[in-house]
Amino acid sequence: MFIAGQWIDKEVVIEVINPQDGKLITTVPSASEEDVLMAIKEAEEGVKIAAKMPVHERMKVLDEAAQYIENHHERFATTISLEGSKTIREANSEVNRCIETLRLSAEEARRIHGETIPFDQSAGGENRVGYYYRFPIGIIAAITPFNDPLNLVAHKVGPAIASGNAIIVKPATATPLSALLLAEAFEYAGLPRKVLSVITGKGSIIGDILVTHPSIRMVSFTGGLETGENIARKAGLKKLSMELGSNSPVIVLKDANIETAVESTVSGAFCAAGQNCLGVQRIYVQHEVFEKFTSSFVNRTRQYTVGDKMSTDTDMGPLINGREAERVEKWVQEAVFKGAELLVGGVRNGAFYAPTVLTNVPSDCIVAHQEIFGPVVLLYSVADLDMAIEKSNAVNYGLQAGIFTNNIENAFKAISEMDVGGIMINDSSDYRIDGMPFGGVKGSGLGREGVKFAIQEMTEPKVVSFKLANPAIL
Amino acid sequence: MFIAGQWIDKEVVIEVINPQDGKLITTVPSASEEDVLMAIKEAEEGVKIAAKMPVHERMKVLDEAAQYIENHHERFATTISLEGSKTIREANSEVNRCIETLRLSAEEARRIHGETIPFDQSAGGENRVGYYYRFPIGIIAAITPFNDPLNLVAHKVGPAIASGNAIIVKPATATPLSALLLAEAFEYAGLPRKVLSVITGKGSIIGDILVTHPSIRMVSFTGGLETGENIARKAGLKKLSMELGSNSPVIVLKDANIETAVESTVSGAFCAAGQNCLGVQRIYVQHEVFEKFTSSFVNRTRQYTVGDKMSTDTDMGPLINGREAERVEKWVQEAVFKGAELLVGGVRNGAFYAPTVLTNVPSDCIVAHQEIFGPVVLLYSVADLDMAIEKSNAVNYGLQAGIFTNNIENAFKAISEMDVGGIMINDSSDYRIDGMPFGGVKGSGLGREGVKFAIQEMTEPKVVSFKLANPAIL
Amino acid sequence: MFIAGQWIDKEVVIEVINPQDGKLITTVPSASEEDVLMAIKEAEEGVKIAAKMPVHERMKVLDEAAQYIENHHERFATTISLEGSKTIREANSEVNRCIETLRLSAEEARRIHGETIPFDQSAGGENRVGYYYRFPIGIIAAITPFNDPLNLVAHKVGPAIASGNAIIVKPATATPLSALLLAEAFEYAGLPRKVLSVITGKGSIIGDILVTHPSIRMVSFTGGLETGENIARKAGLKKLSMELGSNSPVIVLKDANIETAVESTVSGAFCAAGQNCLGVQRIYVQHEVFEKFTSSFVNRTRQYTVGDKMSTDTDMGPLINGREAERVEKWVQEAVFKGAELLVGGVRNGAFYAPTVLTNVPSDCIVAHQEIFGPVVLLYSVADLDMAIEKSNAVNYGLQAGIFTNNIENAFKAISEMDVGGIMINDSSDYRIDGMPFGGVKGSGLGREGVKFAIQEMTEPKVVSFKLANPAIL
Amino acid sequence: MFIAGQWIDKEVVIEVINPQDGKLITTVPSASEEDVLMAIKEAEEGVKIAAKMPVHERMKVLDEAAQYIENHHERFATTISLEGSKTIREANSEVNRCIETLRLSAEEARRIHGETIPFDQSAGGENRVGYYYRFPIGIIAAITPFNDPLNLVAHKVGPAIASGNAIIVKPATATPLSALLLAEAFEYAGLPRKVLSVITGKGSIIGDILVTHPSIRMVSFTGGLETGENIARKAGLKKLSMELGSNSPVIVLKDANIETAVESTVSGAFCAAGQNCLGVQRIYVQHEVFEKFTSSFVNRTRQYTVGDKMSTDTDMGPLINGREAERVEKWVQEAVFKGAELLVGGVRNGAFYAPTVLTNVPSDCIVAHQEIFGPVVLLYSVADLDMAIEKSNAVNYGLQAGIFTNNIENAFKAISEMDVGGIMINDSSDYRIDGMPFGGVKGSGLGREGVKFAIQEMTEPKVVSFKLANPAIL
């Protein structure tokens, strides 16, 4: 692992397993509490170094790290695919996204603006001139998930460096290798040593110390709701950024282009084996077109190729591990047991789980309200838009949503009334570009990421006021 | 007239006539070149005073002027109606808009922000800290039209005072009284004397000197295209703000709510007797609904009450004078002579001209491409949206447009392809709120008004850079 | 108390005592857990009503509440002074500030802007147009302190209403009356009933339920560090705004105007009997001018009039209660016991505590690093600016700071290196206007208030993307 | 020359001469009116193509053009130096600036944001949602000067492409080669053919048609005041961007670091042989330090190496041609004749003119108020800051200024009172980074450049309003 510029080995290790075949890829050190304390101590110096880095140096480091990744594109993509559950096509695309995230971070570094303040708007302020500017918040602890093991790390590290902070990353235990590669890129790019650490280890051992240490000013977490809530309670007086997933709804109205809707939502549901915080989980189809949509959706699902991750022909690989596949299996079985109809899929093979479509799912099933985080989608027939919105909102998540309609009134009704952080008209819920604000409401989290928005959260305003002997303009 | 805080009388006067009955309302002084030179000389001092007014004093003056107008609402409304062609209902509404414009100006005064500049984005900038702020541009010459004789003056005076400039207004020769009332409100509110002048006079005598004088830094003109072009050529090295009218198009597609479209466009066409830069002049209706739309539009037009401006039952009063009514009459006659079909209206009575609907207007008629600035609207049947857009764009104007449709693709196609400064979906072209950016393309002008946007044009950035002995943050 | 538009009485009451004479002013209900649950239940409906209030209605309500306060200025000021420890002069000034805060809130209501998003910056985004806008965060729990019992409530309620949220306020137990008066103003102004509650009660009974209830999306707290930390730990997955006080430092360099520095810091130290989160607690004076500064400071302190709050001649009233005065007394005694020199003051009389100046305070005294929140100031002699900054930063607070110097390099060194949320050059730390970003680092809190900035925290971005059949501009 | 993607030759040519030795470098075509008309006709299509280019393609083109220049750095630098008067060191630096300008343009392309508009701030707007976005202004005519023959072209072309406009460049007759190289870079980068033209030719032949043609929506000119004024008068109803040079003042107060001030202003005065719109021309030194400053300045000037442009040891090369050197010579002779004292320099050798320092220059000399645009600087002794500011402002220019002082009050007095577009504290007037707002007041021009600010001028807001059947949020 990478602590403040040093590559550290440990006797105790964690095995990194390829979920596709259960084979050992490699091992990484299993950090102890002391390792975390050392990383924090280094970061206490690192944060001063980071804040003093001129913006043009921050930009150079970020651009060169991006260039390094571009130059080693294949190695990065292979690593993502090997250690995680993405196909090589999906992994290639994530590498491109990561490069974009770092370049965006470089660009945003020089756009961290404060504003001048007209103090003379209040009587007594005539002689004052000044402004506020934004300064780095301090040391950031980042805890990242397995599903985008490179780019979701970059979404925290890029903005942190751009804005002059130090950052300590704890990647998902299952997928530490991509995060370590990112550290390698920054090492190559000449990032000052104490600014970044990537600590591999078990959450049960190092999570608490990282989240509760008083020197940590901000915890940026992407992962599940339950863990997020635990962190929030433990962290105390710290800035929190929480991206906690969802079970995203999509609405398909009778006036929509059904073909487009099917194409878009099938991929939205099964991309990354459904292990995607934006993945489509619930589709509410107006009853007039329910049958047509369903049969087309099921057909398209059947064509979805599951198989070897490393083949470019594969649409979908395994889940992150067998336990997760079993959990998904159990949730589906529960639904079927309670009366849901299984239209396609429902089959597990080790860590693989077939793309699965359910309908008539009773509302008390787990899969009806929790995040499945697997390749399972629920189709519902609804009478109209009002009912579709009501059901869409009747969960404790709200990240993004989609609606298919050609009608202006319908579109804006959905925009107004759906409780989410983003709504895509004539597209599935899983659309994102790295520069847009990203985050949700309710159990989906707190705060927004997306480079510019993450930088906003990672900086604070400092007011500067000069009181002069005489009135001055500005 | 009001020169730098002094009410000045002159022997030579201009008569202010009520267009409804041709009766003399009162006279105002006819300014000479010397009067203008005096106003400019005073403004040279006024601009320094204005720039040094603390923002809270600017706000107080603007708020108290607004309050004065509210307290004398009836007098302001009656004056607008008497000297111009607005009905009392329309005049009341303009007074409210003017109050809003001044209050918005007060609010924006404290929101004139610059930004901090990260100089360290360039090597060599490490030791620099600084920002830019916005300072007043200088003396502004404002030339305003008769159709909104109060609020269009306020749209120049409010932002000018809010941003610390001096301003000299030349109101329309026909409607000087409302502008003078506005000066009275500012006098009452305690605006320093040299900051504002309202000069009544003939454009032929005082226009050139006002527009060309080297002490004037900006000319803000609202009026006709031809005059605007003349000013632009004469003004030389000055900032120009040009709001030059239009012959606004509205598109009605077959999927639209026809009733709403009729209701909205009738009022959009005949409001202020069509003397409105945003007024609907050309309506392109998809042929499937052309007949239905046309018959409903004509019916609704017949119900439009023309009569005594001062009656609250009246929908429409006279044009600004008989000459203008005659010009409108001639344009309509030319169209009819060339083959246009007159569906309703076409009748003149002194300065009154009946609400008029034409169809089958040949494209070489004046009314087909020039701005009618009268209560005349042209209906066209079109095959589809593409043709509607093409015809809408085929003129040398482009202020605002409307489109009636319920379809998302159609709406965004119109948004993308119509060459205008604003487009209203399911509304007529004549919608405006005083805080939105307002202005057009092609012959419709240059720059944008709307209080915040006018202030942007009336201020300039000044960069401040401190080079320090040592690197500093920000 | 005021629950969702109803004035509720309870049998169990809390006595509101005038700290000056210990006399009972009145009683207020002591809320139970059930009362809070009812308020939250009402707020669940209130939040929908609030979000749907058109902006112009929010503005009207805020402006009319401000007007009501202006019309009842004396009653508001007297209440602040009676129940708290402010003199009537200080109370009058707070009422003015509160009016300003509400008017600013009305103004900001119409400036809650999102931005258009150029999705076509990424390949695949060519057909997308859209934007993000900011929507209300939900139900806000506000917990407010006794020292600005009106305006610090307005700083939460004003922005909450402006941005379409529902809010439940728990004012300080000692000073509930000003907050209830504010509720009265909003009731008069026609705020929909379920949008606002002001619950009087003991923190020990109602605090937890308010802070932990899952329907509360944001906790906005102003008060002490310890309570703030407790809330942060309990609140879980909620947005936190924390304004937690400080022991603000001011630096006086030898090149400064000493007279100005004394005048400014005496008032900065003793204003509101030192019960001011921005109050000057530590002054670091360059040794060449230490003696001159000290003797002048002590002289000026002796002239500070302590006495009857209600007299306009009084500079300083009592502390909020006898216990607090005793605590302050104890802290000073500890310092003196450990070797500090008492230059003036150090005398308690009931809830009154004389303006007190200490020097040579050992660093292990409580008063050297904790927030005294009383009329006590510590003077230190320092060798140079570096030492002054180091000592200023050596505490767990960082709200605002001041520095007196005429030298550019010194000023920017302090700006760069002092760990605070605001720094005032040639002024004491306690300068604030209601529109600037306000908040601190370290133990001084999280997030920023100041109307525009509070609204930013009380709203979240929602992304809207239209995917079109054809490429479209924007 | 390069017309809409075609390299065009003409029989009539213009000779490009190396000013250093009068030798012919090459010839370029001399465009006719017809050539310009063809370029405009092509641009009429180009502007549609440009507007429809997705932002990611605009970014790619700009980045690849920048990369092309970086790859051919030496050829670009040599060309700049050969055809102009820059030394190879200065030329290298300009190439770097140009690369930065194009990269900044790519970055800004994706940051052209409009804002959502809360229409419901006005009664009647409840059912409306919408926003404004910024669209390209149209065809831009760019007329550029000889002194930065590459980067000042890039400052117009980069933003124009970034914002979706078509642009026609007419580079200075003396230095067309660098601009043609820039066209080559964009051709290589795959810019659609009709978007850019670079027309070489004489202003007397092609200037008027370019500036007056009705299809040109904006004229962006950098050059002399007189030409700028002519253009302004001819252009008519067009957006104008005018960067017109200056005779920049620097103030040196007695409390300043004299050594720093000398070092900084010598280079500020003689960089690019003084042919720099930001060059220091007038230095106002407080009399207590006048002698010290002057002798040091003169000494430093004597060390300034004049000679072969292509040598890296050379500080200063020739002026752009012999005529210009003669003009500068004449202005200096006039000053000396009228009583000015020549401290050093005053010698001409062909196109070379020695770095020249004058003092006691009477105020009626040309050099005292006009822009010398040559290596001549005037030193004045002044009593105090007030006098220095008064004299600084007493010209018809105001681009940038500098002041050397360590005192806060002095610095802010200068900031407030100097009539310029930028003021540099403890630096000379000629500091600029490519992202900051750049432009001046009075005869120094209209509008601002600097990539983001140029894009602002090259785009216009379009308002989009959806009127819905029911109230909607946003």
Short mmCIF file of N, CA and C in Angstrom, two decimals, chain D residues 320-400:
data_model
loop_
_atom_site.label_atom_id
_atom_site.label_comp_id
_atom_site.label_asym_id
_atom_site.label_seq_id
_atom_site.Cartn_x
_atom_site.Cartn_y
_atom_site.Cartn_z
N ILE D 320 9.36 47.69 -35.29
CA ILE D 320 8.75 46.89 -36.35
C ILE D 320 9.22 47.32 -37.74
N ASN D 321 9.63 48.61 -37.87
CA ASN D 321 10.24 49.05 -39.13
C ASN D 321 10.90 50.40 -38.92
N GLY D 322 11.60 50.82 -39.94
CA GLY D 322 12.35 52.06 -39.85
C GLY D 322 11.45 53.27 -39.64
N ARG D 323 10.32 53.28 -40.31
CA ARG D 323 9.40 54.42 -40.14
C ARG D 323 8.99 54.60 -38.69
N GLU D 324 8.71 53.50 -38.06
CA GLU D 324 8.30 53.58 -36.65
C GLU D 324 9.46 54.09 -35.79
N ALA D 325 10.66 53.60 -36.09
CA ALA D 325 11.83 54.06 -35.34
C ALA D 325 12.03 55.56 -35.55
N GLU D 326 11.80 56.00 -36.77
CA GLU D 326 11.92 57.44 -37.04
C GLU D 326 10.85 58.24 -36.30
N ARG D 327 9.66 57.69 -36.26
CA ARG D 327 8.60 58.39 -35.52
C ARG D 327 8.98 58.53 -34.05
N VAL D 328 9.46 57.45 -33.48
CA VAL D 328 9.86 57.50 -32.08
C VAL D 328 10.98 58.52 -31.90
N GLU D 329 11.92 58.50 -32.80
CA GLU D 329 13.03 59.45 -32.76
C GLU D 329 12.51 60.89 -32.77
N LYS D 330 11.57 61.13 -33.66
CA LYS D 330 11.01 62.48 -33.77
C LYS D 330 10.31 62.92 -32.48
N TRP D 331 9.54 62.03 -31.91
CA TRP D 331 8.82 62.37 -30.68
C TRP D 331 9.83 62.71 -29.57
N VAL D 332 10.88 61.93 -29.49
CA VAL D 332 11.89 62.20 -28.46
C VAL D 332 12.57 63.53 -28.75
N GLN D 333 12.91 63.76 -30.01
CA GLN D 333 13.57 65.03 -30.36
C GLN D 333 12.66 66.22 -30.03
N GLU D 334 11.39 66.05 -30.33
CA GLU D 334 10.48 67.15 -29.98
C GLU D 334 10.52 67.45 -28.48
N ALA D 335 10.52 66.37 -27.71
CA ALA D 335 10.52 66.55 -26.25
C ALA D 335 11.81 67.25 -25.81
N VAL D 336 12.93 66.80 -26.35
CA VAL D 336 14.21 67.39 -25.97
C VAL D 336 14.24 68.86 -26.41
N PHE D 337 13.73 69.09 -27.59
CA PHE D 337 13.69 70.45 -28.10
C PHE D 337 12.87 71.35 -27.17
N LYS D 338 11.82 70.78 -26.63
CA LYS D 338 10.95 71.59 -25.76
C LYS D 338 11.45 71.65 -24.33
N GLY D 339 12.58 71.00 -24.06
CA GLY D 339 13.17 71.15 -22.72
C GLY D 339 13.34 69.87 -21.93
N ALA D 340 12.93 68.76 -22.49
CA ALA D 340 13.11 67.51 -21.76
C ALA D 340 14.59 67.17 -21.64
N GLU D 341 14.93 66.43 -20.61
CA GLU D 341 16.31 66.03 -20.41
C GLU D 341 16.44 64.56 -20.81
N LEU D 342 17.40 64.31 -21.65
CA LEU D 342 17.64 62.94 -22.13
C LEU D 342 18.67 62.29 -21.22
N LEU D 343 18.28 61.30 -20.45
CA LEU D 343 19.22 60.71 -19.49
C LEU D 343 20.04 59.59 -20.10
N VAL D 344 19.43 58.87 -21.02
CA VAL D 344 20.16 57.80 -21.69
C VAL D 344 19.38 57.47 -22.95
N GLY D 345 20.05 56.94 -23.95
CA GLY D 345 19.38 56.51 -25.18
C GLY D 345 19.25 57.66 -26.16
N GLY D 346 18.13 57.67 -26.90
CA GLY D 346 17.89 58.72 -27.88
C GLY D 346 18.61 58.49 -29.19
N VAL D 347 19.11 57.28 -29.40
CA VAL D 347 19.89 57.00 -30.60
C VAL D 347 19.16 56.01 -31.49
N ARG D 348 19.10 56.33 -32.78
CA ARG D 348 18.46 55.42 -33.72
C ARG D 348 19.48 54.84 -34.68
N ASN D 349 19.26 53.59 -35.06
CA ASN D 349 20.12 52.95 -36.04
C ASN D 349 19.22 52.06 -36.89
N GLY D 350 18.79 52.61 -38.03
CA GLY D 350 17.82 51.88 -38.85
C GLY D 350 16.53 51.70 -38.06
N ALA D 351 16.09 50.48 -37.94
CA ALA D 351 14.86 50.22 -37.19
C ALA D 351 15.13 50.08 -35.69
N PHE D 352 16.40 50.10 -35.33
CA PHE D 352 16.71 50.00 -33.89
C PHE D 352 16.64 51.38 -33.23
N TYR D 353 16.13 51.37 -32.04
CA TYR D 353 16.12 52.62 -31.26
C TYR D 353 16.54 52.27 -29.84
N ALA D 354 17.54 52.95 -29.34
CA ALA D 354 18.10 52.60 -28.04
C ALA D 354 17.09 52.85 -26.92
N PRO D 355 17.14 52.03 -25.87
CA PRO D 355 16.30 52.26 -24.69
C PRO D 355 16.55 53.66 -24.17
N THR D 356 15.51 54.40 -23.99
CA THR D 356 15.64 55.85 -23.78
C THR D 356 14.88 56.28 -22.53
N VAL D 357 15.56 57.10 -21.74
CA VAL D 357 14.94 57.62 -20.52
C VAL D 357 14.93 59.13 -20.57
N LEU D 358 13.75 59.70 -20.39
CA LEU D 358 13.61 61.16 -20.40
C LEU D 358 13.13 61.63 -19.04
N THR D 359 13.52 62.86 -18.72
CA THR D 359 12.92 63.46 -17.53
C THR D 359 12.64 64.93 -17.83
N ASN D 360 11.91 65.58 -16.93
CA ASN D 360 11.51 66.97 -17.15
C ASN D 360 10.80 67.17 -18.49
N VAL D 361 9.98 66.26 -18.85
CA VAL D 361 9.28 66.38 -20.14
C VAL D 361 8.08 67.33 -19.99
N PRO D 362 8.08 68.43 -20.75
CA PRO D 362 6.94 69.36 -20.67
C PRO D 362 5.64 68.67 -21.07
N SER D 363 4.57 69.14 -20.50
CA SER D 363 3.31 68.41 -20.69
C SER D 363 2.73 68.58 -22.09
N ASP D 364 3.24 69.52 -22.86
CA ASP D 364 2.67 69.68 -24.20
C ASP D 364 3.41 68.86 -25.25
N CYS D 365 4.40 68.08 -24.85
CA CYS D 365 5.07 67.21 -25.82
C CYS D 365 4.14 66.05 -26.19
N ILE D 366 4.29 65.60 -27.41
CA ILE D 366 3.47 64.45 -27.84
C ILE D 366 3.70 63.26 -26.91
N VAL D 367 4.97 63.01 -26.61
CA VAL D 367 5.31 61.82 -25.83
C VAL D 367 4.73 61.87 -24.42
N ALA D 368 4.32 63.05 -23.98
CA ALA D 368 3.77 63.18 -22.64
C ALA D 368 2.33 62.70 -22.56
N HIS D 369 1.66 62.65 -23.70
CA HIS D 369 0.24 62.24 -23.60
C HIS D 369 -0.17 61.18 -24.61
N GLN D 370 0.58 61.04 -25.72
CA GLN D 370 0.26 59.99 -26.67
C GLN D 370 1.00 58.70 -26.31
N GLU D 371 0.61 57.64 -27.00
CA GLU D 371 1.27 56.35 -26.78
C GLU D 371 2.53 56.30 -27.64
N ILE D 372 3.71 56.14 -27.02
CA ILE D 372 4.95 56.17 -27.79
C ILE D 372 5.15 54.87 -28.58
N PHE D 373 4.71 53.76 -28.00
CA PHE D 373 4.89 52.46 -28.64
C PHE D 373 6.33 52.28 -29.14
N GLY D 374 7.25 52.59 -28.26
CA GLY D 374 8.68 52.42 -28.52
C GLY D 374 9.40 52.43 -27.18
N PRO D 375 10.70 52.18 -27.18
CA PRO D 375 11.44 51.97 -25.92
C PRO D 375 11.81 53.28 -25.24
N VAL D 376 10.81 54.03 -24.88
CA VAL D 376 11.02 55.34 -24.29
C VAL D 376 10.20 55.46 -23.02
N VAL D 377 10.86 55.89 -21.96
CA VAL D 377 10.12 56.03 -20.71
C VAL D 377 10.40 57.40 -20.11
N LEU D 378 9.36 57.96 -19.46
CA LEU D 378 9.46 59.30 -18.91
C LEU D 378 9.45 59.22 -17.38
N LEU D 379 10.42 59.84 -16.74
CA LEU D 379 10.44 59.84 -15.28
C LEU D 379 9.99 61.22 -14.78
N TYR D 380 9.10 61.20 -13.80
CA TYR D 380 8.62 62.44 -13.20
C TYR D 380 8.82 62.39 -11.69
N SER D 381 9.22 63.50 -11.13
CA SER D 381 9.28 63.60 -9.67
C SER D 381 7.96 64.20 -9.19
N VAL D 382 7.35 63.55 -8.21
CA VAL D 382 6.07 64.09 -7.70
C VAL D 382 6.15 64.24 -6.18
N ALA D 383 5.33 65.14 -5.69
CA ALA D 383 5.36 65.43 -4.25
C ALA D 383 4.75 64.28 -3.45
N ASP D 384 3.66 63.76 -3.95
CA ASP D 384 2.96 62.75 -3.15
C ASP D 384 2.05 61.92 -4.03
N LEU D 385 1.36 61.00 -3.41
CA LEU D 385 0.50 60.07 -4.14
C LEU D 385 -0.62 60.80 -4.88
N ASP D 386 -1.19 61.81 -4.23
CA ASP D 386 -2.29 62.53 -4.88
C ASP D 386 -1.86 63.11 -6.22
N MET D 387 -0.69 63.74 -6.20
CA MET D 387 -0.20 64.33 -7.44
C MET D 387 0.11 63.24 -8.47
N ALA D 388 0.66 62.17 -8.01
CA ALA D 388 1.00 61.07 -8.92
C ALA D 388 -0.25 60.52 -9.61
N ILE D 389 -1.29 60.37 -8.83
CA ILE D 389 -2.54 59.84 -9.40
C ILE D 389 -3.14 60.83 -10.38
N GLU D 390 -3.14 62.10 -9.97
CA GLU D 390 -3.71 63.13 -10.84
C GLU D 390 -3.02 63.13 -12.20
N LYS D 391 -1.68 63.09 -12.17
CA LYS D 391 -0.94 63.11 -13.42
C LYS D 391 -1.12 61.81 -14.20
N SER D 392 -1.15 60.73 -13.49
CA SER D 392 -1.37 59.44 -14.17
C SER D 392 -2.67 59.46 -14.97
N ASN D 393 -3.68 60.06 -14.37
CA ASN D 393 -5.02 60.05 -14.99
C ASN D 393 -5.18 61.10 -16.08
N ALA D 394 -4.21 62.02 -16.20
CA ALA D 394 -4.41 63.18 -17.07
C ALA D 394 -4.10 62.88 -18.53
N VAL D 395 -4.43 61.71 -18.99
CA VAL D 395 -4.26 61.36 -20.41
C VAL D 395 -5.53 60.67 -20.87
N ASN D 396 -5.63 60.47 -22.17
CA ASN D 396 -6.82 59.81 -22.72
C ASN D 396 -6.63 58.30 -22.86
N TYR D 397 -5.85 57.73 -21.96
CA TYR D 397 -5.69 56.28 -21.95
C TYR D 397 -5.91 55.75 -20.55
N GLY D 398 -6.15 54.47 -20.44
CA GLY D 398 -6.29 53.87 -19.11
C GLY D 398 -6.37 52.36 -19.20
N LEU D 399 -5.27 51.73 -19.55
CA LEU D 399 -5.30 50.28 -19.68
C LEU D 399 -4.91 49.62 -18.35
N GLN D 400 -3.62 49.70 -18.02
CA GLN D 400 -3.19 49.17 -16.72
C GLN D 400 -2.21 50.15 -16.09
#
